[in-house]
């Protein structure tokens, strides 16, 4: 789902973001499975000669092979080369030496043919298997219709079922034998091994470029034309920490016309929220094992404030949709989110009947299980806004580039693309993301600035909540929405309907 019916202003912004023609891909380690045979140390002299002869047959003629195997010096060179190949290929060929049990003979995997093709098509995207960095060490994700089926799949890999969430099995690989995520994923491509298709439990990193806590709230030389309109301090331009983005996107006009996001539910999949913050009225929940919705990282509190911070309460600033109902669904305690927690978060958003979902995290690697859940939300009429990433390239990031997602880029106060924002064909919408003031989880300061597409995405999501309220009141979009209504919502958002 890619949309291009932009208003004149948004059209210029997105066209600037799409200037580059070629795609700059994330630097990633190539993980190519070769056909080298792995040999054990302690090989006999006769076996060594046979091995050397086999290796030589692949690169020279049989005649040369016979001549060179008679030369002791050449044999030593080949033995040394063989040892280097063994060392360099040990991880790349792990799937050839690791034997997974596989599913029982009477168990059919025919329904996974299409998913296997998808994995094969994206194997370069999923090819960075640096455990604890690109993905969770020793864990894979597998589609399973039932928990019983999930346990069978876990046994197929010789592992154990760690978690079953939204038809996805989180499988712990066996610790014995140095079984890697890469070995399991590549093995699942081979139908003969009778394994369900495996995906890494990838990490999606929080997309923040910089942050700055407020150290002063002194009045500036700005004219105080709006100073008497609102009693929220940071809505007034006389303060240096003024929330400039409201003026750019037209929040004040929408509020004056009665459009504040009332009646719209927005789910924030992030690091939780400071529930007792003076400027927030947010419903907090968590998909993590401890069930604690508290925000340790501080990122989720900032995102929630950009959407739903209270208007006209005499403190702080305001969210774009101050009367929307915000659900903070905690999916991480760190600056990265695991794929299974992101899936659980999307399931929770659907459970709470959210109209809009915001995800401010990203990875360079594709995962079909994540995309499937986003498509479910999209076809259910739920708009999913996702930060496009802060690498400053036209590289695709996920889940922003997933079908059904709305990828959000960032621009600054001069309405120019932020220096950090990703751009290109992936982008659906652009919103303010530079030096954005919102709520933070600091009990003393309470407010602070952050920059990044992590801020641009919730501002876009808040704007969508305001437009959706308008569209429902005008009868343009019904509550029982579909993907058509999501597309219409984005079109109205781009046109500045409110």
CSV table of C-alpha atoms in Angstrom, one decimal:
chain,number,residue,atom,x,y,z
A,1,UNK,CA,0.0,0.0,0.0
A,2,UNK,CA,1.8,3.1,-1.2
A,3,UNK,CA,0.0,6.4,-1.5
A,4,UNK,CA,0.8,9.4,-3.6
A,5,UNK,CA,-2.2,11.7,-3.6
A,6,UNK,CA,-0.5,14.4,-1.6
A,7,UNK,CA,-1.6,18.0,-1.0
A,8,UNK,CA,0.6,20.7,-2.6
A,9,UNK,CA,2.7,21.1,0.6
A,10,UNK,CA,3.0,17.5,1.5
A,11,UNK,CA,3.7,16.7,-2.2
A,12,UNK,CA,6.8,19.0,-2.3
A,13,UNK,CA,8.1,17.5,1.0
A,14,UNK,CA,7.7,13.9,-0.2
A,15,UNK,CA,9.2,14.6,-3.6
A,16,UNK,CA,12.3,16.1,-1.9
A,17,UNK,CA,12.5,13.0,0.2
A,18,UNK,CA,12.3,10.8,-3.0
A,19,UNK,CA,15.2,12.5,-4.9
A,20,UNK,CA,17.5,9.6,-4.8
A,21,UNK,CA,16.9,7.0,-7.6
A,22,UNK,CA,19.1,4.1,-6.3
A,23,UNK,CA,18.4,2.2,-3.1
A,24,UNK,CA,21.2,2.4,-0.5
A,25,UNK,CA,20.9,-0.7,1.4
A,26,UNK,CA,22.1,-1.2,5.0
A,27,UNK,CA,25.6,-2.6,5.2
A,28,UNK,CA,25.0,-6.2,6.0
A,29,UNK,CA,27.1,-9.2,6.3
A,30,UNK,CA,26.6,-11.7,3.4
A,31,UNK,CA,25.8,-15.1,4.7
A,32,UNK,CA,26.2,-17.4,1.7
A,33,UNK,CA,25.9,-21.1,2.1
A,34,UNK,CA,28.5,-22.8,0.0
A,35,UNK,CA,29.0,-26.4,-0.9
A,36,UNK,CA,32.3,-27.0,0.9
A,37,UNK,CA,32.5,-30.2,2.8
A,38,UNK,CA,33.6,-29.9,6.4
A,39,UNK,CA,36.4,-32.3,7.5
A,40,UNK,CA,37.4,-33.4,10.9
A,41,UNK,CA,40.8,-33.0,12.3
A,42,UNK,CA,43.0,-36.0,12.7
A,43,UNK,CA,42.4,-37.2,9.1
A,44,UNK,CA,44.7,-39.9,7.9
A,45,UNK,CA,47.4,-39.3,5.3
A,46,UNK,CA,45.5,-41.4,2.8
A,47,UNK,CA,42.2,-39.5,3.5
A,48,UNK,CA,44.1,-36.2,3.2
A,49,UNK,CA,45.3,-37.2,-0.2
A,50,UNK,CA,41.8,-38.1,-1.3
A,51,UNK,CA,40.4,-34.9,0.1
A,52,UNK,CA,43.0,-32.8,-1.7
A,53,UNK,CA,42.2,-34.7,-4.9
A,54,UNK,CA,38.5,-34.0,-4.6
A,55,UNK,CA,39.1,-30.3,-3.9
A,56,UNK,CA,41.4,-30.1,-6.9
A,57,UNK,CA,38.9,-31.7,-9.2
A,58,UNK,CA,36.6,-28.6,-8.8
A,59,UNK,CA,39.3,-26.1,-9.9
A,60,UNK,CA,41.7,-27.9,-12.3
A,61,UNK,CA,41.5,-30.7,-14.9
A,62,UNK,CA,41.8,-34.3,-13.9
A,63,UNK,CA,45.1,-34.4,-15.5
A,64,UNK,CA,46.5,-31.5,-13.5
A,65,UNK,CA,45.0,-33.0,-10.4
A,66,UNK,CA,46.9,-36.2,-10.9
A,67,UNK,CA,50.1,-34.3,-11.5
A,68,UNK,CA,49.7,-32.1,-8.5
A,69,UNK,CA,48.7,-34.8,-6.0
A,70,UNK,CA,52.1,-36.3,-6.7
A,71,UNK,CA,53.9,-33.2,-5.6
A,72,UNK,CA,54.5,-33.0,-1.9
A,73,UNK,CA,54.8,-29.2,-1.8
A,74,UNK,CA,51.5,-28.7,-3.6
A,75,UNK,CA,49.8,-31.2,-1.3
A,76,UNK,CA,51.0,-29.2,1.7
A,77,UNK,CA,49.6,-26.0,0.1
A,78,UNK,CA,46.3,-27.7,-0.5
A,79,UNK,CA,46.1,-29.0,3.0
A,80,UNK,CA,46.7,-25.5,4.3
A,81,UNK,CA,44.1,-24.0,2.0
A,82,UNK,CA,41.6,-26.7,3.1
A,83,UNK,CA,42.2,-25.8,6.7
A,84,UNK,CA,41.5,-22.1,6.0
A,85,UNK,CA,38.3,-23.0,4.2
A,86,UNK,CA,37.2,-25.1,7.2
A,87,UNK,CA,37.8,-22.1,9.6
A,88,UNK,CA,36.2,-19.5,7.4
A,89,UNK,CA,33.1,-21.6,6.5
A,90,UNK,CA,32.4,-23.2,9.9
A,91,UNK,CA,29.4,-20.9,10.6
A,92,UNK,CA,28.3,-20.5,7.0
A,93,UNK,CA,27.9,-24.3,6.5
A,94,UNK,CA,26.5,-25.0,10.0
A,95,UNK,CA,23.2,-26.1,8.6
A,96,UNK,CA,25.0,-28.9,6.6
A,97,UNK,CA,26.5,-30.5,9.7
A,98,UNK,CA,23.6,-29.9,12.1
A,99,UNK,CA,20.8,-32.5,11.8
A,100,UNK,CA,17.4,-31.3,13.0
A,101,UNK,CA,14.9,-34.0,13.8
A,102,UNK,CA,12.2,-32.6,11.5
A,103,UNK,CA,8.4,-33.1,11.8
A,104,UNK,CA,6.9,-36.6,11.8
A,105,UNK,CA,6.5,-38.3,8.4
A,106,UNK,CA,2.7,-38.1,8.5
A,107,UNK,CA,2.8,-34.4,9.2
A,108,UNK,CA,2.3,-32.1,6.2
A,109,UNK,CA,4.1,-28.8,5.6
A,110,UNK,CA,2.6,-28.1,2.2
A,111,UNK,CA,0.9,-25.0,3.4
A,112,UNK,CA,4.3,-23.4,4.0
A,113,UNK,CA,5.4,-23.6,0.4
A,114,UNK,CA,4.5,-19.9,-0.3
A,115,UNK,CA,6.2,-18.7,2.9
A,116,UNK,CA,9.3,-20.7,2.0
A,117,UNK,CA,9.4,-18.8,-1.3
A,118,UNK,CA,9.0,-15.5,0.5
A,119,UNK,CA,11.9,-16.4,2.9
A,120,UNK,CA,14.1,-17.4,-0.1
A,121,UNK,CA,13.3,-14.1,-1.9
A,122,UNK,CA,14.3,-12.1,1.2
A,123,UNK,CA,17.2,-14.2,2.4
A,124,UNK,CA,19.6,-11.3,1.9
A,125,UNK,CA,17.4,-9.1,4.1
A,126,UNK,CA,17.3,-11.7,6.8
A,127,UNK,CA,20.9,-12.6,6.3
A,128,UNK,CA,22.4,-10.6,9.1
A,129,UNK,CA,22.3,-13.2,11.9
A,130,UNK,CA,24.6,-11.5,14.4
A,131,UNK,CA,22.9,-12.8,17.5
A,132,UNK,CA,22.3,-10.4,20.4
A,133,UNK,CA,22.6,-7.5,17.8
A,134,UNK,CA,20.4,-8.2,14.8
A,135,UNK,CA,18.3,-10.9,16.5
A,136,UNK,CA,17.7,-12.7,19.7
A,137,UNK,CA,20.4,-15.4,20.3
A,138,UNK,CA,19.1,-18.9,20.0
A,139,UNK,CA,15.5,-18.1,19.1
A,140,UNK,CA,13.5,-18.5,16.0
A,141,UNK,CA,9.9,-17.7,15.0
A,142,UNK,CA,7.6,-20.1,13.2
A,143,UNK,CA,3.9,-19.8,12.1
A,144,UNK,CA,1.7,-22.3,13.9
A,145,UNK,CA,-2.1,-22.6,13.8
A,146,UNK,CA,-2.4,-24.1,17.3
A,147,UNK,CA,-0.2,-24.4,20.4
A,148,UNK,CA,-0.1,-28.2,19.9
A,149,UNK,CA,1.3,-27.6,16.4
A,150,UNK,CA,3.8,-25.1,17.8
A,151,UNK,CA,5.1,-27.8,20.2
A,152,UNK,CA,5.6,-30.2,17.3
A,153,UNK,CA,7.5,-27.5,15.4
A,154,UNK,CA,9.7,-26.9,18.4
A,155,UNK,CA,10.5,-30.6,18.6
A,156,UNK,CA,11.3,-30.6,14.8
A,157,UNK,CA,14.2,-28.2,15.6
A,158,UNK,CA,15.2,-30.2,18.7
A,159,UNK,CA,14.2,-27.2,20.8
A,160,UNK,CA,11.5,-26.1,23.2
A,161,UNK,CA,8.5,-23.8,22.9
A,162,UNK,CA,9.2,-20.6,24.8
A,163,UNK,CA,6.0,-18.7,23.9
A,164,UNK,CA,3.0,-19.0,21.7
A,165,UNK,CA,1.4,-15.6,20.6
A,166,UNK,CA,-1.0,-14.8,17.8
A,167,UNK,CA,-0.3,-18.0,15.9
A,168,UNK,CA,3.4,-17.6,16.2
A,169,UNK,CA,5.7,-20.0,18.0
A,170,UNK,CA,8.8,-18.7,19.7
A,171,UNK,CA,11.2,-21.6,19.7
A,172,UNK,CA,14.4,-21.9,21.8
A,173,UNK,CA,17.0,-23.8,19.8
A,174,UNK,CA,19.0,-26.5,21.6
A,175,UNK,CA,22.1,-25.3,23.4
A,176,UNK,CA,24.0,-28.5,22.6
A,177,UNK,CA,25.9,-28.5,19.3
A,178,UNK,CA,26.3,-24.8,18.8
A,179,UNK,CA,23.0,-24.5,16.9
A,180,UNK,CA,22.7,-21.0,15.4
A,181,UNK,CA,19.7,-19.0,14.2
A,182,UNK,CA,21.4,-18.9,10.8
A,183,UNK,CA,21.7,-22.6,10.7
A,184,UNK,CA,18.0,-23.1,11.5
A,185,UNK,CA,16.7,-20.5,9.0
A,186,UNK,CA,18.8,-21.8,6.1
A,187,UNK,CA,17.9,-25.4,7.0
A,188,UNK,CA,14.2,-24.5,6.8
A,189,UNK,CA,14.6,-23.5,3.1
A,190,UNK,CA,15.3,-27.2,2.3
A,191,UNK,CA,12.0,-29.1,1.9
A,192,UNK,CA,13.8,-32.4,2.3
A,193,UNK,CA,14.7,-31.5,5.9
A,194,UNK,CA,11.0,-31.5,6.8
A,195,UNK,CA,11.2,-28.3,8.8
A,196,UNK,CA,8.7,-25.5,9.2
A,197,UNK,CA,9.8,-22.1,7.8
A,198,UNK,CA,11.9,-20.2,10.4
A,199,UNK,CA,12.5,-16.5,10.9
A,200,UNK,CA,15.0,-14.8,13.2
A,201,UNK,CA,13.4,-13.2,16.3
A,202,UNK,CA,14.7,-9.8,15.0
A,203,UNK,CA,15.4,-6.7,17.0
A,204,UNK,CA,13.6,-3.4,16.0
A,205,UNK,CA,15.6,-0.5,17.4
A,206,UNK,CA,13.9,2.7,18.8
A,207,UNK,CA,14.3,5.4,16.2
A,208,UNK,CA,15.6,8.4,18.2
A,209,UNK,CA,18.3,10.7,16.8
A,210,UNK,CA,18.9,13.0,19.8
A,211,UNK,CA,17.3,14.3,23.0
A,212,UNK,CA,17.5,17.3,25.2
A,213,UNK,CA,15.9,18.0,28.5
A,214,UNK,CA,14.5,21.5,29.2
A,215,UNK,CA,16.9,23.5,31.3
A,216,UNK,CA,15.0,26.8,31.1
A,217,UNK,CA,11.6,28.0,30.4
A,218,UNK,CA,12.4,31.7,30.1
A,219,UNK,CA,10.3,33.9,27.8
A,220,UNK,CA,11.8,34.9,24.5
A,221,UNK,CA,11.5,37.9,22.2
A,222,UNK,CA,8.7,36.3,20.2
A,223,UNK,CA,5.5,38.3,19.9
A,224,UNK,CA,2.9,37.0,22.4
A,225,UNK,CA,0.0,37.0,20.0
A,226,UNK,CA,-1.2,33.6,21.2
A,227,UNK,CA,-0.1,33.9,24.8
A,228,UNK,CA,-3.6,34.4,26.0
A,229,UNK,CA,-5.3,31.8,23.9
A,230,UNK,CA,-4.0,28.7,25.9
A,231,UNK,CA,-3.0,28.3,29.4
A,232,UNK,CA,-0.6,25.4,28.5
A,233,UNK,CA,2.8,27.0,28.8
A,234,UNK,CA,4.6,25.4,25.8
A,235,UNK,CA,1.8,26.2,23.4
A,236,UNK,CA,2.7,29.8,23.6
A,237,UNK,CA,5.5,31.1,21.3
A,238,UNK,CA,6.8,33.5,24.0
A,239,UNK,CA,8.7,30.4,25.5
A,240,UNK,CA,11.8,29.1,23.9
A,241,UNK,CA,10.5,25.5,24.3
A,242,UNK,CA,7.4,26.3,22.3
A,243,UNK,CA,5.8,23.3,20.5
A,244,UNK,CA,6.4,24.7,17.0
A,245,UNK,CA,4.9,21.7,15.2
A,246,UNK,CA,1.4,22.6,16.2
A,247,UNK,CA,1.5,25.8,14.2
A,248,UNK,CA,2.9,24.0,11.1
A,249,UNK,CA,0.4,21.2,11.0
A,250,UNK,CA,-2.6,23.4,11.9
A,251,UNK,CA,-3.5,21.9,15.3
A,252,UNK,CA,-4.9,25.2,16.7
A,253,UNK,CA,-7.3,25.5,13.7
A,254,UNK,CA,-8.5,21.9,14.2
A,255,UNK,CA,-9.0,22.4,18.0
A,256,UNK,CA,-11.0,25.7,17.4
A,257,UNK,CA,-13.3,23.7,15.1
A,258,UNK,CA,-13.9,21.1,17.7
A,259,UNK,CA,-11.6,18.3,16.3
A,260,UNK,CA,-9.4,17.0,19.1
A,261,UNK,CA,-9.4,13.3,18.4
A,262,UNK,CA,-12.4,12.6,20.7
A,263,UNK,CA,-13.7,9.1,20.4
A,264,UNK,CA,-10.6,7.8,18.6
A,265,UNK,CA,-8.4,5.1,20.1
A,266,UNK,CA,-4.7,5.2,19.5
A,267,UNK,CA,-2.3,2.4,20.5
A,268,UNK,CA,1.3,3.2,21.1
A,269,UNK,CA,3.7,0.2,20.9
A,270,UNK,CA,6.7,1.4,22.8
A,271,UNK,CA,8.6,1.4,26.1
A,272,UNK,CA,5.6,2.1,28.3
A,273,UNK,CA,4.5,5.3,29.9
A,274,UNK,CA,4.9,7.4,33.1
A,275,UNK,CA,1.3,6.8,34.3
A,276,UNK,CA,1.4,9.6,37.0
A,277,UNK,CA,2.7,12.3,34.7
A,278,UNK,CA,0.8,15.6,35.2
A,279,UNK,CA,0.0,16.1,31.5
A,280,UNK,CA,-1.0,12.6,30.6
A,281,UNK,CA,-4.2,10.5,30.9
A,282,UNK,CA,-3.1,7.3,29.3
A,283,UNK,CA,-4.2,3.7,29.8
A,284,UNK,CA,-1.1,1.6,30.3
A,285,UNK,CA,-0.6,-2.1,29.7
A,286,UNK,CA,2.3,-4.4,28.9
A,287,UNK,CA,2.9,-7.6,26.8
A,288,UNK,CA,6.2,-8.3,28.7
A,289,UNK,CA,6.4,-11.2,31.2
A,290,UNK,CA,6.4,-9.0,34.3
A,291,UNK,CA,3.3,-7.1,33.1
A,292,UNK,CA,4.7,-3.7,34.3
A,293,UNK,CA,3.6,-0.8,32.1
A,294,UNK,CA,6.0,1.7,33.7
A,295,UNK,CA,8.4,3.4,31.3
A,296,UNK,CA,12.0,2.9,32.2
A,297,UNK,CA,13.5,4.1,29.0
A,298,UNK,CA,11.5,7.3,28.6
A,299,UNK,CA,10.8,6.9,24.9
A,300,UNK,CA,7.2,5.8,25.2
A,301,UNK,CA,6.2,8.7,27.5
A,302,UNK,CA,7.5,11.1,24.9
A,303,UNK,CA,5.5,9.4,22.1
A,304,UNK,CA,2.3,9.3,24.2
A,305,UNK,CA,2.5,13.0,24.9
A,306,UNK,CA,2.8,13.9,21.3
A,307,UNK,CA,-0.5,12.2,20.6
A,308,UNK,CA,-2.6,12.8,23.7
A,309,UNK,CA,-1.1,15.2,26.2
A,310,UNK,CA,-3.9,17.2,27.8
A,311,UNK,CA,-5.0,20.5,26.4
A,312,UNK,CA,-5.9,23.6,28.6
A,313,UNK,CA,-4.8,22.1,31.9
A,314,UNK,CA,-2.3,24.9,32.8
A,315,UNK,CA,0.8,22.7,32.5
A,316,UNK,CA,3.2,21.6,29.8
A,317,UNK,CA,2.1,21.5,26.2
A,318,UNK,CA,-0.5,19.4,24.4
A,319,UNK,CA,-0.8,16.4,22.1
A,320,UNK,CA,-2.0,16.7,18.6
A,321,UNK,CA,-5.2,14.7,19.5
A,322,UNK,CA,-5.6,15.8,23.2
A,323,UNK,CA,-9.0,14.1,23.6
A,324,UNK,CA,-8.1,10.8,22.0
A,325,UNK,CA,-7.9,7.7,24.1
A,326,UNK,CA,-4.3,6.6,24.2
A,327,UNK,CA,-3.3,3.0,25.0
A,328,UNK,CA,0.3,2.6,25.9
A,329,UNK,CA,1.2,-1.0,25.1
A,330,UNK,CA,4.6,-1.7,26.5
A,331,UNK,CA,6.7,-3.9,24.2
A,332,UNK,CA,10.2,-3.3,25.5
A,333,UNK,CA,12.3,-2.1,28.5
A,334,UNK,CA,15.3,-1.4,26.2
A,335,UNK,CA,16.1,0.7,23.1
A,336,UNK,CA,15.0,-2.3,20.9
A,337,UNK,CA,11.9,-4.4,20.5
A,338,UNK,CA,11.9,-8.2,19.7
A,339,UNK,CA,9.7,-9.4,16.8
A,340,UNK,CA,7.6,-11.6,19.1
A,341,UNK,CA,6.8,-8.7,21.4
A,342,UNK,CA,5.9,-6.5,18.5
A,343,UNK,CA,3.6,-9.2,17.3
A,344,UNK,CA,2.1,-9.4,20.8
A,345,UNK,CA,1.7,-5.6,20.8
A,346,UNK,CA,-0.2,-5.6,17.6
A,347,UNK,CA,-2.5,-8.3,18.9
A,348,UNK,CA,-3.2,-6.2,22.0
A,349,UNK,CA,-3.9,-3.2,19.8
A,350,UNK,CA,-6.5,-5.2,18.0
A,351,UNK,CA,-7.9,-6.5,21.3
A,352,UNK,CA,-8.4,-2.9,22.5
A,353,UNK,CA,-10.1,-2.0,19.2
A,354,UNK,CA,-7.6,0.7,18.3
A,355,UNK,CA,-8.3,2.8,15.3
A,356,UNK,CA,-4.7,3.9,14.9
A,357,UNK,CA,-1.4,2.2,15.9
A,358,UNK,CA,2.0,3.9,16.2
A,359,UNK,CA,5.3,2.0,16.0
A,360,UNK,CA,8.5,4.0,16.5
A,361,UNK,CA,11.1,1.3,16.0
A,362,UNK,CA,12.9,-0.1,12.9
A,363,UNK,CA,15.1,-2.8,11.5
A,364,UNK,CA,16.8,-3.2,8.1
A,365,UNK,CA,15.6,-6.8,7.9
A,366,UNK,CA,12.3,-8.1,6.5
A,367,UNK,CA,10.1,-10.5,8.5
A,368,UNK,CA,7.0,-12.0,6.9
A,369,UNK,CA,5.4,-12.7,10.2
A,370,UNK,CA,5.5,-9.0,11.1
A,371,UNK,CA,4.1,-7.9,7.7
A,372,UNK,CA,1.3,-10.5,8.0
A,373,UNK,CA,0.1,-8.9,11.3
A,374,UNK,CA,0.3,-5.4,9.9
A,375,UNK,CA,-1.8,-6.5,6.9
A,376,UNK,CA,-4.4,-7.9,9.3
A,377,UNK,CA,-4.6,-4.5,11.0
A,378,UNK,CA,-4.7,-2.7,7.7
A,379,UNK,CA,-7.5,-4.9,6.3
A,380,UNK,CA,-9.4,-4.4,9.6
A,381,UNK,CA,-9.4,-0.7,9.0
A,382,UNK,CA,-6.6,0.1,11.5
A,383,UNK,CA,-4.1,2.7,10.3
A,384,UNK,CA,-0.5,1.7,11.3
A,385,UNK,CA,2.0,4.6,11.4
A,386,UNK,CA,5.7,3.6,11.5
A,387,UNK,CA,8.9,5.6,11.9
A,388,UNK,CA,10.9,5.4,8.6
A,389,UNK,CA,14.3,5.4,10.3
A,390,UNK,CA,17.1,7.9,11.0
A,391,UNK,CA,19.9,6.6,8.7
A,392,UNK,CA,19.6,9.4,6.2
A,393,UNK,CA,19.3,7.1,3.3
A,394,UNK,CA,16.7,5.8,0.9
A,395,UNK,CA,17.2,2.3,2.4
A,396,UNK,CA,14.1,0.3,3.2
A,397,UNK,CA,13.4,-0.3,6.9
A,398,UNK,CA,10.9,-2.5,8.5
A,399,UNK,CA,8.1,-2.6,9.6
A,400,UNK,CA,7.8,0.8,7.8
A,401,UNK,CA,8.3,-0.8,4.4
A,402,UNK,CA,5.8,-3.6,5.1
A,403,UNK,CA,2.6,-3.7,3.0
A,404,UNK,CA,-0.2,-1.9,4.9
A,405,UNK,CA,2.1,0.3,7.0
A,406,UNK,CA,2.3,4.1,6.7
A,407,UNK,CA,6.0,5.1,6.6
A,408,UNK,CA,6.6,8.5,8.2
A,409,UNK,CA,9.6,10.7,7.4
A,410,UNK,CA,10.7,13.8,9.3
A,411,UNK,CA,11.0,17.5,8.4
A,412,UNK,CA,12.3,20.4,10.5
A,413,UNK,CA,10.9,23.8,11.5
A,414,UNK,CA,11.9,25.3,8.1
A,415,UNK,CA,9.8,22.5,6.5
A,416,UNK,CA,12.9,21.0,5.0
A,417,UNK,CA,13.7,17.3,5.3
A,418,UNK,CA,15.5,16.5,8.5
A,419,UNK,CA,19.2,15.7,8.0
A,420,UNK,CA,18.7,12.3,9.6
A,421,UNK,CA,15.5,11.2,8.0
A,422,UNK,CA,15.2,8.2,5.6
A,423,UNK,CA,13.6,9.1,2.3
A,424,UNK,CA,12.7,7.5,-1.1
A,425,UNK,CA,9.9,5.3,-2.5
A,426,UNK,CA,9.1,3.8,0.9
A,427,UNK,CA,7.8,7.1,2.3
A,428,UNK,CA,4.0,7.7,2.6
A,429,UNK,CA,3.9,10.8,4.7
A,430,UNK,CA,6.2,13.4,6.4
A,431,UNK,CA,5.7,15.2,9.7
A,432,UNK,CA,7.7,17.4,12.1
A,433,UNK,CA,10.5,15.5,13.8
A,434,UNK,CA,13.2,18.0,14.7
A,435,UNK,CA,13.6,19.3,18.3
A,436,UNK,CA,10.2,18.1,19.4
A,437,UNK,CA,9.0,18.9,22.9
A,438,UNK,CA,6.8,16.5,24.8
A,439,UNK,CA,6.4,14.7,28.1
A,440,UNK,CA,9.3,12.7,29.6
A,441,UNK,CA,9.6,10.3,32.5
A,442,UNK,CA,11.8,12.6,34.6
A,443,UNK,CA,9.9,13.4,37.8
A,444,UNK,CA,11.8,16.8,38.1
A,445,UNK,CA,11.9,18.1,34.5
A,446,UNK,CA,8.7,16.4,33.1
A,447,UNK,CA,9.3,17.8,29.6
A,448,UNK,CA,12.1,17.4,27.1
A,449,UNK,CA,13.0,17.5,23.4
A,450,UNK,CA,13.8,14.6,21.1
A,451,UNK,CA,14.5,14.5,17.4
A,452,UNK,CA,13.9,11.6,15.0
A,453,UNK,CA,11.3,9.9,12.9
A,454,UNK,CA,10.2,8.4,16.3
A,455,UNK,CA,8.7,11.9,17.0
A,456,UNK,CA,7.4,12.4,13.4
A,457,UNK,CA,5.4,9.2,13.4
A,458,UNK,CA,3.3,9.9,16.5
A,459,UNK,CA,2.6,13.5,15.3
A,460,UNK,CA,1.3,11.9,12.1
A,461,UNK,CA,-0.7,9.4,14.1
A,462,UNK,CA,-2.2,12.2,16.3
A,463,UNK,CA,-3.1,14.2,13.2
A,464,UNK,CA,-4.8,11.1,11.7
A,465,UNK,CA,-6.9,10.8,14.9
A,466,UNK,CA,-8.1,14.3,14.5
A,467,UNK,CA,-8.9,13.8,10.8
A,468,UNK,CA,-10.6,10.4,11.6
A,469,UNK,CA,-12.9,12.2,14.1
A,470,UNK,CA,-13.8,14.7,11.4
A,471,UNK,CA,-14.3,11.9,8.8
A,472,UNK,CA,-16.7,10.0,11.1
A,473,UNK,CA,-18.7,13.0,12.0
A,474,UNK,CA,-19.1,13.8,8.2
A,475,UNK,CA,-20.0,10.2,7.4
A,476,UNK,CA,-17.0,9.7,5.3
A,477,UNK,CA,-15.6,6.8,7.3
A,478,UNK,CA,-17.7,4.3,9.4
A,479,UNK,CA,-16.5,2.7,12.6
A,480,UNK,CA,-16.5,-0.7,10.9
A,481,UNK,CA,-13.7,0.3,8.6
A,482,UNK,CA,-11.7,-1.6,6.0
A,483,UNK,CA,-8.4,-1.1,4.2
A,484,UNK,CA,-10.3,1.3,1.8
A,485,UNK,CA,-11.0,3.5,4.8
A,486,UNK,CA,-7.4,3.5,5.9
A,487,UNK,CA,-6.4,4.7,2.4
A,488,UNK,CA,-9.1,7.4,2.5
A,489,UNK,CA,-7.9,8.5,5.9
A,490,UNK,CA,-4.4,9.0,4.7
A,491,UNK,CA,-5.7,10.8,1.6
A,492,UNK,CA,-7.7,13.2,3.8
A,493,UNK,CA,-4.7,13.7,6.0
A,494,UNK,CA,-2.5,14.6,3.1
A,495,UNK,CA,-5.1,17.1,1.8
A,496,UNK,CA,-5.3,18.8,5.2
A,497,UNK,CA,-9.0,18.0,5.5
A,498,UNK,CA,-9.5,19.6,9.0
